[in-house]
Amino acid sequence: MNILSFDIEEWYFEKAFLGDRPSYYRQYDHYLDSILDLLDERQMTATFFCVGQMGAMFPEVVKRIYDRGHEIGCHSNTHTWINKMSRDEVFEDTRQAIDSLQQCIGKKVISYRAPAFSIGKENAWAFEVLAECGVERDASVYPAVRDFGGFAEFGQQKPSVIKRGGCTIKEFPICLTRLMGKEMAYSGGGYFRFFPLWFVKSRMRGSDYNMCYFHIDDLKPENIGVMSKEEYEFYFKEPGSFKNRYMRYIKSNLGKGNALRKLFTLISSMDFVNIEAADRLVEWEKAPIVNLD
Ligand SMILES: [Zn+2]
């Protein structure tokens, strides 16, 4: 089972923080439309995790995705990382986001992905909060150590049932590969840009579960500039030293030149389902149970 997912947030960032430049919206629309066209052609659907503010500020983008038959999931309200929020804040953020997306598409939103995989051992209570807000399926777990976020103690890389505080959530974690003694992703984000396509495909063919995940910004060939100290500290909540900002610049731009072409080749040559369909395919009674109490 290969799952295809996208996190949709760039329009919101542009409007809220980066200058509301029309040329950027045109670029994002263009990349999104080309992905939607290819998925139509392949008769495949993906899950698009949208920030709630996309529903409020850019309802036409969310509707456009939904009207083409894709699943709309929630990617928080304002892309604030879950590990930077209190329990009450997470509740309010998730409630607002789901509300705004549901109003936009007129359908229940029950799939969720935290920004930057920011649910881990320290804030596993977040699953309880998500369940209280109506989330039934989650794709927030990166089951290894990572620059930001990550949940190394999770212990599963396949669909699993999370139990926490009397709540149950179906988890679709990121899948990993071991390379030079380190567990890392291969099927999305910066890892997908970095690895050659033959490597990604061979890992995917060797696994019966793959979770592919992309942001439009991962795929846009145009370079992202070095962030200002203020931008960096606002976004990453850590000191915006030159080293930190420059390392982020390199990671953000690595392999960008042909990432979109690689994604198109991948979608053209392998079959994918969205999380809604994957939920029906998983034999949940045989799935591992991860008890987070
Ligand atoms: Zn995101």
PDB file of C-alpha atoms and ligand atoms in Angstrom:
ATOM      1  CA  MET A   1       0.000   0.000   0.000  1.00  0.00           C
ATOM      2  CA  ASN A   2       1.424   3.330  -1.125  1.00  0.00           C
ATOM      3  CA  ILE A   3      -0.177   6.411   0.422  1.00  0.00           C
ATOM      4  CA  LEU A   4       0.146   9.834  -1.178  1.00  0.00           C
ATOM      5  CA  SER A   5      -0.220  12.941   0.971  1.00  0.00           C
ATOM      6  CA  PHE A   6       0.478  16.667   0.697  1.00  0.00           C
ATOM      7  CA  ASP A   7       0.623  19.364   3.357  1.00  0.00           C
ATOM      8  CA  ILE A   8      -0.970  22.593   2.119  1.00  0.00           C
ATOM      9  CA  GLU A   9       0.080  25.797   3.857  1.00  0.00           C
ATOM     10  CA  GLU A  10       2.173  28.013   1.521  1.00  0.00           C
ATOM     11  CA  TRP A  11      -0.608  30.411   0.495  1.00  0.00           C
ATOM     12  CA  TYR A  12      -1.318  31.111   4.169  1.00  0.00           C
ATOM     13  CA  PHE A  13       2.359  31.777   5.000  1.00  0.00           C
ATOM     14  CA  GLU A  14       2.624  34.109   2.037  1.00  0.00           C
ATOM     15  CA  LYS A  15      -0.422  36.111   3.119  1.00  0.00           C
ATOM     16  CA  ALA A  16       0.295  36.151   6.847  1.00  0.00           C
ATOM     17  CA  PHE A  17       4.064  36.621   6.942  1.00  0.00           C
ATOM     18  CA  LEU A  18       5.837  36.959   3.622  1.00  0.00           C
ATOM     19  CA  GLY A  19       4.305  39.895   1.776  1.00  0.00           C
ATOM     20  CA  ASP A  20       1.091  38.719   0.071  1.00  0.00           C
ATOM     21  CA  ARG A  21       2.795  38.671  -3.351  1.00  0.00           C
ATOM     22  CA  PRO A  22       0.431  37.730  -6.225  1.00  0.00           C
ATOM     23  CA  SER A  23       3.245  36.097  -8.223  1.00  0.00           C
ATOM     24  CA  TYR A  24       3.774  33.583  -5.407  1.00  0.00           C
ATOM     25  CA  TYR A  25       0.112  32.620  -5.314  1.00  0.00           C
ATOM     26  CA  ARG A  26       0.257  32.076  -9.070  1.00  0.00           C
ATOM     27  CA  GLN A  27       3.260  29.761  -8.612  1.00  0.00           C
ATOM     28  CA  TYR A  28       1.570  27.741  -5.848  1.00  0.00           C
ATOM     29  CA  ASP A  29      -1.635  27.492  -7.881  1.00  0.00           C
ATOM     30  CA  HIS A  30       0.355  26.352 -10.880  1.00  0.00           C
ATOM     31  CA  TYR A  31       2.170  23.551  -9.010  1.00  0.00           C
ATOM     32  CA  LEU A  32      -0.983  22.449  -7.257  1.00  0.00           C
ATOM     33  CA  ASP A  33      -2.949  22.354 -10.512  1.00  0.00           C
ATOM     34  CA  SER A  34      -0.258  20.348 -12.270  1.00  0.00           C
ATOM     35  CA  ILE A  35      -0.344  17.784  -9.440  1.00  0.00           C
ATOM     36  CA  LEU A  36      -4.170  17.645  -9.533  1.00  0.00           C
ATOM     37  CA  ASP A  37      -4.120  17.196 -13.321  1.00  0.00           C
ATOM     38  CA  LEU A  38      -1.657  14.320 -13.119  1.00  0.00           C
ATOM     39  CA  LEU A  39      -3.686  12.619 -10.362  1.00  0.00           C
ATOM     40  CA  ASP A  40      -6.838  12.961 -12.508  1.00  0.00           C
ATOM     41  CA  GLU A  41      -5.028  11.396 -15.406  1.00  0.00           C
ATOM     42  CA  ARG A  42      -3.851   8.527 -13.194  1.00  0.00           C
ATOM     43  CA  GLN A  43      -7.315   8.272 -11.586  1.00  0.00           C
ATOM     44  CA  MET A  44      -5.763   8.401  -8.142  1.00  0.00           C
ATOM     45  CA  THR A  45      -6.600  10.457  -5.087  1.00  0.00           C
ATOM     46  CA  ALA A  46      -4.389  11.784  -2.302  1.00  0.00           C
ATOM     47  CA  THR A  47      -4.917  13.237   1.169  1.00  0.00           C
ATOM     48  CA  PHE A  48      -4.227  16.976   1.342  1.00  0.00           C
ATOM     49  CA  PHE A  49      -3.612  18.096   4.925  1.00  0.00           C
ATOM     50  CA  CYS A  50      -4.525  21.793   4.894  1.00  0.00           C
ATOM     51  CA  VAL A  51      -3.893  24.323   7.646  1.00  0.00           C
ATOM     52  CA  GLY A  52      -7.212  25.597   8.985  1.00  0.00           C
ATOM     53  CA  GLN A  53      -6.353  29.135   7.921  1.00  0.00           C
ATOM     54  CA  MET A  54      -6.278  27.929   4.305  1.00  0.00           C
ATOM     55  CA  GLY A  55      -9.985  27.199   4.763  1.00  0.00           C
ATOM     56  CA  ALA A  56     -10.555  30.702   6.160  1.00  0.00           C
ATOM     57  CA  MET A  57      -8.299  32.725   3.841  1.00  0.00           C
ATOM     58  CA  PHE A  58      -8.124  30.609   0.672  1.00  0.00           C
ATOM     59  CA  PRO A  59     -11.323  28.542   0.615  1.00  0.00           C
ATOM     60  CA  GLU A  60     -11.150  28.357  -3.186  1.00  0.00           C
ATOM     61  CA  VAL A  61      -7.846  26.424  -2.981  1.00  0.00           C
ATOM     62  CA  VAL A  62      -9.215  23.904  -0.459  1.00  0.00           C
ATOM     63  CA  LYS A  63     -12.461  23.523  -2.434  1.00  0.00           C
ATOM     64  CA  ARG A  64     -10.558  23.071  -5.674  1.00  0.00           C
ATOM     65  CA  ILE A  65      -8.685  20.112  -4.158  1.00  0.00           C
ATOM     66  CA  TYR A  66     -11.815  18.640  -2.586  1.00  0.00           C
ATOM     67  CA  ASP A  67     -13.911  19.017  -5.751  1.00  0.00           C
ATOM     68  CA  ARG A  68     -11.371  16.909  -7.639  1.00  0.00           C
ATOM     69  CA  GLY A  69     -12.174  13.995  -5.313  1.00  0.00           C
ATOM     70  CA  HIS A  70      -9.304  14.199  -2.821  1.00  0.00           C
ATOM     71  CA  GLU A  71      -9.470  13.832   0.927  1.00  0.00           C
ATOM     72  CA  ILE A  72      -9.049  17.025   2.955  1.00  0.00           C
ATOM     73  CA  GLY A  73      -7.205  16.471   6.235  1.00  0.00           C
ATOM     74  CA  CYS A  74      -6.204  18.959   8.917  1.00  0.00           C
ATOM     75  CA  HIS A  75      -2.634  20.290   9.322  1.00  0.00           C
ATOM     76  CA  SER A  76      -3.287  22.445  12.452  1.00  0.00           C
ATOM     77  CA  ASN A  77      -4.760  25.928  12.268  1.00  0.00           C
ATOM     78  CA  THR A  78      -1.710  28.179  11.869  1.00  0.00           C
ATOM     79  CA  HIS A  79       1.129  25.634  11.547  1.00  0.00           C
ATOM     80  CA  THR A  80       2.207  26.264  15.146  1.00  0.00           C
ATOM     81  CA  TRP A  81       4.068  23.181  16.291  1.00  0.00           C
ATOM     82  CA  ILE A  82       2.167  21.001  18.728  1.00  0.00           C
ATOM     83  CA  ASN A  83       5.197  20.707  21.034  1.00  0.00           C
ATOM     84  CA  LYS A  84       5.179  24.507  21.430  1.00  0.00           C
ATOM     85  CA  MET A  85       1.584  24.609  22.678  1.00  0.00           C
ATOM     86  CA  SER A  86      -0.215  23.797  25.928  1.00  0.00           C
ATOM     87  CA  ARG A  87      -3.000  21.247  26.000  1.00  0.00           C
ATOM     88  CA  ASP A  88      -5.657  23.976  25.944  1.00  0.00           C
ATOM     89  CA  GLU A  89      -3.939  25.697  23.031  1.00  0.00           C
ATOM     90  CA  VAL A  90      -3.772  22.459  21.036  1.00  0.00           C
ATOM     91  CA  PHE A  91      -7.457  21.878  21.679  1.00  0.00           C
ATOM     92  CA  GLU A  92      -8.394  25.392  20.536  1.00  0.00           C
ATOM     93  CA  ASP A  93      -6.061  25.240  17.516  1.00  0.00           C
ATOM     94  CA  THR A  94      -7.411  21.873  16.351  1.00  0.00           C
ATOM     95  CA  ARG A  95     -11.035  22.791  16.974  1.00  0.00           C
ATOM     96  CA  GLN A  96     -10.708  26.016  14.994  1.00  0.00           C
ATOM     97  CA  ALA A  97      -8.841  24.333  12.145  1.00  0.00           C
ATOM     98  CA  ILE A  98     -11.314  21.477  11.745  1.00  0.00           C
ATOM     99  CA  ASP A  99     -14.221  23.895  11.978  1.00  0.00           C
ATOM    100  CA  SER A 100     -12.833  26.138   9.268  1.00  0.00           C
ATOM    101  CA  LEU A 101     -12.052  23.244   6.901  1.00  0.00           C
ATOM    102  CA  GLN A 102     -15.421  21.572   7.477  1.00  0.00           C
ATOM    103  CA  GLN A 103     -17.239  24.839   6.777  1.00  0.00           C
ATOM    104  CA  CYS A 104     -15.249  25.181   3.601  1.00  0.00           C
ATOM    105  CA  ILE A 105     -15.970  21.740   2.128  1.00  0.00           C
ATOM    106  CA  GLY A 106     -19.190  20.773   3.897  1.00  0.00           C
ATOM    107  CA  LYS A 107     -17.807  17.398   4.996  1.00  0.00           C
ATOM    108  CA  LYS A 108     -16.361  16.013   8.219  1.00  0.00           C
ATOM    109  CA  VAL A 109     -12.570  16.228   8.513  1.00  0.00           C
ATOM    110  CA  ILE A 110     -11.181  13.284  10.485  1.00  0.00           C
ATOM    111  CA  SER A 111      -7.580  12.873   9.251  1.00  0.00           C
ATOM    112  CA  TYR A 112      -4.791  14.912  10.819  1.00  0.00           C
ATOM    113  CA  ARG A 113      -1.082  15.623  10.475  1.00  0.00           C
ATOM    114  CA  ALA A 114       0.801  17.796  12.966  1.00  0.00           C
ATOM    115  CA  PRO A 115       3.099  20.473  11.541  1.00  0.00           C
ATOM    116  CA  ALA A 116       6.725  19.274  11.434  1.00  0.00           C
ATOM    117  CA  PHE A 117       5.791  15.884  12.987  1.00  0.00           C
ATOM    118  CA  SER A 118       5.661  17.700  16.322  1.00  0.00           C
ATOM    119  CA  ILE A 119       3.996  14.996  18.416  1.00  0.00           C
ATOM    120  CA  GLY A 120       6.415  12.851  20.417  1.00  0.00           C
ATOM    121  CA  LYS A 121       6.816  11.073  23.728  1.00  0.00           C
ATOM    122  CA  GLU A 122       6.729  14.332  25.722  1.00  0.00           C
ATOM    123  CA  ASN A 123       3.397  15.498  24.322  1.00  0.00           C
ATOM    124  CA  ALA A 124       1.670  12.187  23.532  1.00  0.00           C
ATOM    125  CA  TRP A 125      -1.343  13.673  25.359  1.00  0.00           C
ATOM    126  CA  ALA A 126      -1.969  15.469  22.080  1.00  0.00           C
ATOM    127  CA  PHE A 127      -3.558  12.274  20.690  1.00  0.00           C
ATOM    128  CA  GLU A 128      -6.225  12.509  23.381  1.00  0.00           C
ATOM    129  CA  VAL A 129      -6.887  16.130  22.415  1.00  0.00           C
ATOM    130  CA  LEU A 130      -7.058  15.249  18.725  1.00  0.00           C
ATOM    131  CA  ALA A 131      -9.561  12.474  19.459  1.00  0.00           C
ATOM    132  CA  GLU A 132     -11.646  14.932  21.522  1.00  0.00           C
ATOM    133  CA  CYS A 133     -11.729  17.182  18.446  1.00  0.00           C
ATOM    134  CA  GLY A 134     -13.019  14.355  16.242  1.00  0.00           C
ATOM    135  CA  VAL A 135      -9.760  13.129  14.691  1.00  0.00           C
ATOM    136  CA  GLU A 136      -9.938   9.401  13.872  1.00  0.00           C
ATOM    137  CA  ARG A 137      -6.861   8.988  11.653  1.00  0.00           C
ATOM    138  CA  ASP A 138      -3.461  10.534  12.262  1.00  0.00           C
ATOM    139  CA  ALA A 139      -0.279  10.751  10.201  1.00  0.00           C
ATOM    140  CA  SER A 140       1.888  12.811  12.588  1.00  0.00           C
ATOM    141  CA  VAL A 141       4.308  10.158  13.809  1.00  0.00           C
ATOM    142  CA  TYR A 142       7.887  10.214  12.546  1.00  0.00           C
ATOM    143  CA  PRO A 143       9.134   7.174  14.467  1.00  0.00           C
ATOM    144  CA  ALA A 144      12.808   8.190  14.783  1.00  0.00           C
ATOM    145  CA  VAL A 145      15.017  11.051  15.924  1.00  0.00           C
ATOM    146  CA  ARG A 146      14.723  14.111  13.715  1.00  0.00           C
ATOM    147  CA  ASP A 147      15.975  17.744  13.676  1.00  0.00           C
ATOM    148  CA  PHE A 148      12.634  18.972  14.993  1.00  0.00           C
ATOM    149  CA  GLY A 149       9.876  16.765  16.355  1.00  0.00           C
ATOM    150  CA  GLY A 150      10.056  12.988  15.870  1.00  0.00           C
ATOM    151  CA  PHE A 151       8.844  10.135  18.104  1.00  0.00           C
ATOM    152  CA  ALA A 152      11.735   7.659  18.321  1.00  0.00           C
ATOM    153  CA  GLU A 153      10.038   5.593  21.068  1.00  0.00           C
ATOM    154  CA  PHE A 154       6.885   4.944  18.998  1.00  0.00           C
ATOM    155  CA  GLY A 155       8.244   1.576  17.876  1.00  0.00           C
ATOM    156  CA  GLN A 156       6.099   1.006  14.767  1.00  0.00           C
ATOM    157  CA  GLN A 157       6.512   1.932  11.109  1.00  0.00           C
ATOM    158  CA  LYS A 158       3.247   0.397   9.917  1.00  0.00           C
ATOM    159  CA  PRO A 159      -0.402   1.406  10.486  1.00  0.00           C
ATOM    160  CA  SER A 160      -1.035   1.024  14.213  1.00  0.00           C
ATOM    161  CA  VAL A 161      -3.770   1.630  16.748  1.00  0.00           C
ATOM    162  CA  ILE A 162      -2.868   4.308  19.315  1.00  0.00           C
ATOM    163  CA  LYS A 163      -4.488   4.013  22.732  1.00  0.00           C
ATOM    164  CA  ARG A 164      -4.223   6.984  25.034  1.00  0.00           C
ATOM    165  CA  GLY A 165      -6.463   8.097  27.903  1.00  0.00           C
ATOM    166  CA  GLY A 166      -9.349   5.900  26.805  1.00  0.00           C
ATOM    167  CA  CYS A 167      -9.158   7.290  23.243  1.00  0.00           C
ATOM    168  CA  THR A 168      -8.258   5.382  20.090  1.00  0.00           C
ATOM    169  CA  ILE A 169      -6.668   6.803  16.947  1.00  0.00           C
ATOM    170  CA  LYS A 170      -5.584   4.972  13.804  1.00  0.00           C
ATOM    171  CA  GLU A 171      -1.988   5.965  13.117  1.00  0.00           C
ATOM    172  CA  PHE A 172      -0.361   6.032   9.674  1.00  0.00           C
ATOM    173  CA  PRO A 173       3.304   6.701  10.558  1.00  0.00           C
ATOM    174  CA  ILE A 174       6.106   7.733   8.254  1.00  0.00           C
ATOM    175  CA  CYS A 175       8.062   4.692   7.022  1.00  0.00           C
ATOM    176  CA  LEU A 176      11.834   4.621   7.447  1.00  0.00           C
ATOM    177  CA  THR A 177      14.912   2.952   6.077  1.00  0.00           C
ATOM    178  CA  ARG A 178      18.228   2.264   7.780  1.00  0.00           C
ATOM    179  CA  LEU A 179      21.220   3.926   6.190  1.00  0.00           C
ATOM    180  CA  MET A 180      24.703   4.196   7.666  1.00  0.00           C
ATOM    181  CA  GLY A 181      23.318   3.085  11.028  1.00  0.00           C
ATOM    182  CA  LYS A 182      20.633   5.745  11.098  1.00  0.00           C
ATOM    183  CA  GLU A 183      16.882   5.426  10.596  1.00  0.00           C
ATOM    184  CA  MET A 184      15.541   7.976   8.155  1.00  0.00           C
ATOM    185  CA  ALA A 185      12.615   8.623   5.844  1.00  0.00           C
ATOM    186  CA  TYR A 186      12.939   8.183   2.079  1.00  0.00           C
ATOM    187  CA  SER A 187       9.479   8.839   0.698  1.00  0.00           C
ATOM    188  CA  GLY A 188       8.872  12.517   1.328  1.00  0.00           C
ATOM    189  CA  GLY A 189      10.093  15.984   2.252  1.00  0.00           C
ATOM    190  CA  GLY A 190      13.804  16.703   2.093  1.00  0.00           C
ATOM    191  CA  TYR A 191      14.654  12.977   2.027  1.00  0.00           C
ATOM    192  CA  PHE A 192      12.764  12.529  -1.232  1.00  0.00           C
ATOM    193  CA  ARG A 193      14.623  15.489  -2.732  1.00  0.00           C
ATOM    194  CA  PHE A 194      17.958  14.168  -1.531  1.00  0.00           C
ATOM    195  CA  PHE A 195      17.764  10.488  -2.563  1.00  0.00           C
ATOM    196  CA  PRO A 196      17.876   9.449  -6.230  1.00  0.00           C
ATOM    197  CA  LEU A 197      14.532   8.242  -7.555  1.00  0.00           C
ATOM    198  CA  TRP A 198      15.789   4.681  -8.157  1.00  0.00           C
ATOM    199  CA  PHE A 199      16.652   4.454  -4.458  1.00  0.00           C
ATOM    200  CA  VAL A 200      13.230   5.725  -3.340  1.00  0.00           C
ATOM    201  CA  LYS A 201      11.465   3.330  -5.711  1.00  0.00           C
ATOM    202  CA  SER A 202      13.531   0.337  -4.636  1.00  0.00           C
ATOM    203  CA  ARG A 203      12.777   1.057  -0.953  1.00  0.00           C
ATOM    204  CA  MET A 204       9.092   1.478  -1.779  1.00  0.00           C
ATOM    205  CA  ARG A 205       8.961  -1.787  -3.741  1.00  0.00           C
ATOM    206  CA  GLY A 206      10.608  -3.552  -0.794  1.00  0.00           C
ATOM    207  CA  SER A 207       7.927  -2.437   1.662  1.00  0.00           C
ATOM    208  CA  ASP A 208       4.207  -3.247   1.785  1.00  0.00           C
ATOM    209  CA  TYR A 209       3.507   0.134   3.415  1.00  0.00           C
ATOM    210  CA  ASN A 210       4.805   3.483   2.198  1.00  0.00           C
ATOM    211  CA  MET A 211       3.725   6.935   3.312  1.00  0.00           C
ATOM    212  CA  CYS A 212       4.717   9.628   0.806  1.00  0.00           C
ATOM    213  CA  TYR A 213       4.432  13.229   1.990  1.00  0.00           C
ATOM    214  CA  PHE A 214       5.171  16.510   0.238  1.00  0.00           C
ATOM    215  CA  HIS A 215       4.846  20.252   0.671  1.00  0.00           C
ATOM    216  CA  ILE A 216       4.511  22.397  -2.467  1.00  0.00           C
ATOM    217  CA  ASP A 217       7.637  24.243  -1.281  1.00  0.00           C
ATOM    218  CA  ASP A 218       9.566  20.925  -1.414  1.00  0.00           C
ATOM    219  CA  LEU A 219       8.772  20.704  -5.110  1.00  0.00           C
ATOM    220  CA  LYS A 220       9.039  24.283  -6.340  1.00  0.00           C
ATOM    221  CA  PRO A 221      12.328  24.578  -8.247  1.00  0.00           C
ATOM    222  CA  GLU A 222      12.703  28.259  -7.264  1.00  0.00           C
ATOM    223  CA  ASN A 223      15.192  28.650  -4.417  1.00  0.00           C
ATOM    224  CA  ILE A 224      14.047  29.661  -0.959  1.00  0.00           C
ATOM    225  CA  GLY A 225      16.373  32.437   0.294  1.00  0.00           C
ATOM    226  CA  VAL A 226      18.199  32.506   3.643  1.00  0.00           C
ATOM    227  CA  MET A 227      15.631  33.427   6.297  1.00  0.00           C
ATOM    228  CA  SER A 228      16.118  36.615   8.307  1.00  0.00           C
ATOM    229  CA  LYS A 229      16.929  36.128  12.000  1.00  0.00           C
ATOM    230  CA  GLU A 230      13.380  37.240  12.914  1.00  0.00           C
ATOM    231  CA  GLU A 231      11.704  34.903  10.393  1.00  0.00           C
ATOM    232  CA  TYR A 232      13.829  31.953  11.545  1.00  0.00           C
ATOM    233  CA  GLU A 233      13.173  32.522  15.252  1.00  0.00           C
ATOM    234  CA  PHE A 234       9.473  33.017  14.641  1.00  0.00           C
ATOM    235  CA  TYR A 235       9.205  29.796  12.670  1.00  0.00           C
ATOM    236  CA  PHE A 236      11.659  27.457  14.398  1.00  0.00           C
ATOM    237  CA  LYS A 237      11.538  28.891  17.940  1.00  0.00           C
ATOM    238  CA  GLU A 238      15.318  28.561  18.360  1.00  0.00           C
ATOM    239  CA  PRO A 239      18.196  31.062  17.995  1.00  0.00           C
ATOM    240  CA  GLY A 240      18.470  32.384  14.442  1.00  0.00           C
ATOM    241  CA  SER A 241      22.273  32.253  14.381  1.00  0.00           C
ATOM    242  CA  PHE A 242      23.923  32.454  10.976  1.00  0.00           C
ATOM    243  CA  LYS A 243      24.888  28.749  11.208  1.00  0.00           C
ATOM    244  CA  ASN A 244      21.311  27.650  12.003  1.00  0.00           C
ATOM    245  CA  ARG A 245      19.845  29.792   9.245  1.00  0.00           C
ATOM    246  CA  TYR A 246      22.426  28.729   6.676  1.00  0.00           C
ATOM    247  CA  MET A 247      22.028  24.989   7.485  1.00  0.00           C
ATOM    248  CA  ARG A 248      18.276  25.402   7.059  1.00  0.00           C
ATOM    249  CA  TYR A 249      18.843  27.178   3.728  1.00  0.00           C
ATOM    250  CA  ILE A 250      20.917  24.239   2.458  1.00  0.00           C
ATOM    251  CA  LYS A 251      18.402  21.643   3.697  1.00  0.00           C
ATOM    252  CA  SER A 252      15.454  23.569   2.219  1.00  0.00           C
ATOM    253  CA  ASN A 253      17.003  23.814  -1.229  1.00  0.00           C
ATOM    254  CA  LEU A 254      18.780  20.475  -1.550  1.00  0.00           C
ATOM    255  CA  GLY A 255      17.656  18.638  -4.681  1.00  0.00           C
ATOM    256  CA  LYS A 256      14.910  21.144  -5.449  1.00  0.00           C
ATOM    257  CA  GLY A 257      15.850  21.471  -9.119  1.00  0.00           C
ATOM    258  CA  ASN A 258      14.285  18.175 -10.144  1.00  0.00           C
ATOM    259  CA  ALA A 259      12.059  17.219  -7.196  1.00  0.00           C
ATOM    260  CA  LEU A 260       8.837  17.925  -9.108  1.00  0.00           C
ATOM    261  CA  ARG A 261       9.973  15.894 -12.085  1.00  0.00           C
ATOM    262  CA  LYS A 262      10.882  13.023  -9.726  1.00  0.00           C
ATOM    263  CA  LEU A 263       7.469  13.203  -8.082  1.00  0.00           C
ATOM    264  CA  PHE A 264       5.726  13.139 -11.461  1.00  0.00           C
ATOM    265  CA  THR A 265       7.765  10.119 -12.541  1.00  0.00           C
ATOM    266  CA  LEU A 266       6.938   8.391  -9.260  1.00  0.00           C
ATOM    267  CA  ILE A 267       3.189   9.072  -9.507  1.00  0.00           C
ATOM    268  CA  SER A 268       3.207   7.961 -13.155  1.00  0.00           C
ATOM    269  CA  SER A 269       4.911   4.668 -12.390  1.00  0.00           C
ATOM    270  CA  MET A 270       3.379   3.506  -9.086  1.00  0.00           C
ATOM    271  CA  ASP A 271      -0.144   3.264  -7.708  1.00  0.00           C
ATOM    272  CA  PHE A 272      -1.208   5.314  -4.706  1.00  0.00           C
ATOM    273  CA  VAL A 273      -4.235   5.643  -2.456  1.00  0.00           C
ATOM    274  CA  ASN A 274      -5.232   8.350   0.005  1.00  0.00           C
ATOM    275  CA  ILE A 275      -5.554   7.807   3.756  1.00  0.00           C
ATOM    276  CA  GLU A 276      -9.348   7.473   3.588  1.00  0.00           C
ATOM    277  CA  ALA A 277      -8.972   4.510   1.206  1.00  0.00           C
ATOM    278  CA  ALA A 278      -5.995   3.098   3.125  1.00  0.00           C
ATOM    279  CA  ASP A 279      -8.154   3.046   6.259  1.00  0.00           C
ATOM    280  CA  ARG A 280     -10.495   0.613   4.477  1.00  0.00           C
ATOM    281  CA  LEU A 281      -7.602  -1.562   3.289  1.00  0.00           C
ATOM    282  CA  VAL A 282      -5.820  -2.049   6.625  1.00  0.00           C
ATOM    283  CA  GLU A 283      -6.818  -5.115   8.632  1.00  0.00           C
ATOM    284  CA  TRP A 284      -7.104  -3.183  11.877  1.00  0.00           C
ATOM    285  CA  GLU A 285      -7.819  -6.216  14.014  1.00  0.00           C
ATOM    286  CA  LYS A 286      -4.310  -7.460  13.156  1.00  0.00           C
ATOM    287  CA  ALA A 287      -2.612  -4.043  13.479  1.00  0.00           C
ATOM    288  CA  PRO A 288      -0.165  -3.439  16.345  1.00  0.00           C
ATOM    289  CA  ILE A 289      -1.519  -1.565  19.350  1.00  0.00           C
ATOM    290  CA  VAL A 290       0.647   1.248  20.709  1.00  0.00           C
ATOM    291  CA  ASN A 291      -0.293   2.066  24.261  1.00  0.00           C
ATOM    292  CA  LEU A 292       0.754   5.620  25.120  1.00  0.00           C
ATOM    293  CA  ASP A 293      -0.681   5.863  28.652  1.00  0.00           C
TER     294      ASP A 293
HETATM  295 ZN    ZN B   1       3.551  21.705   7.132  1.00  0.00          ZN
END
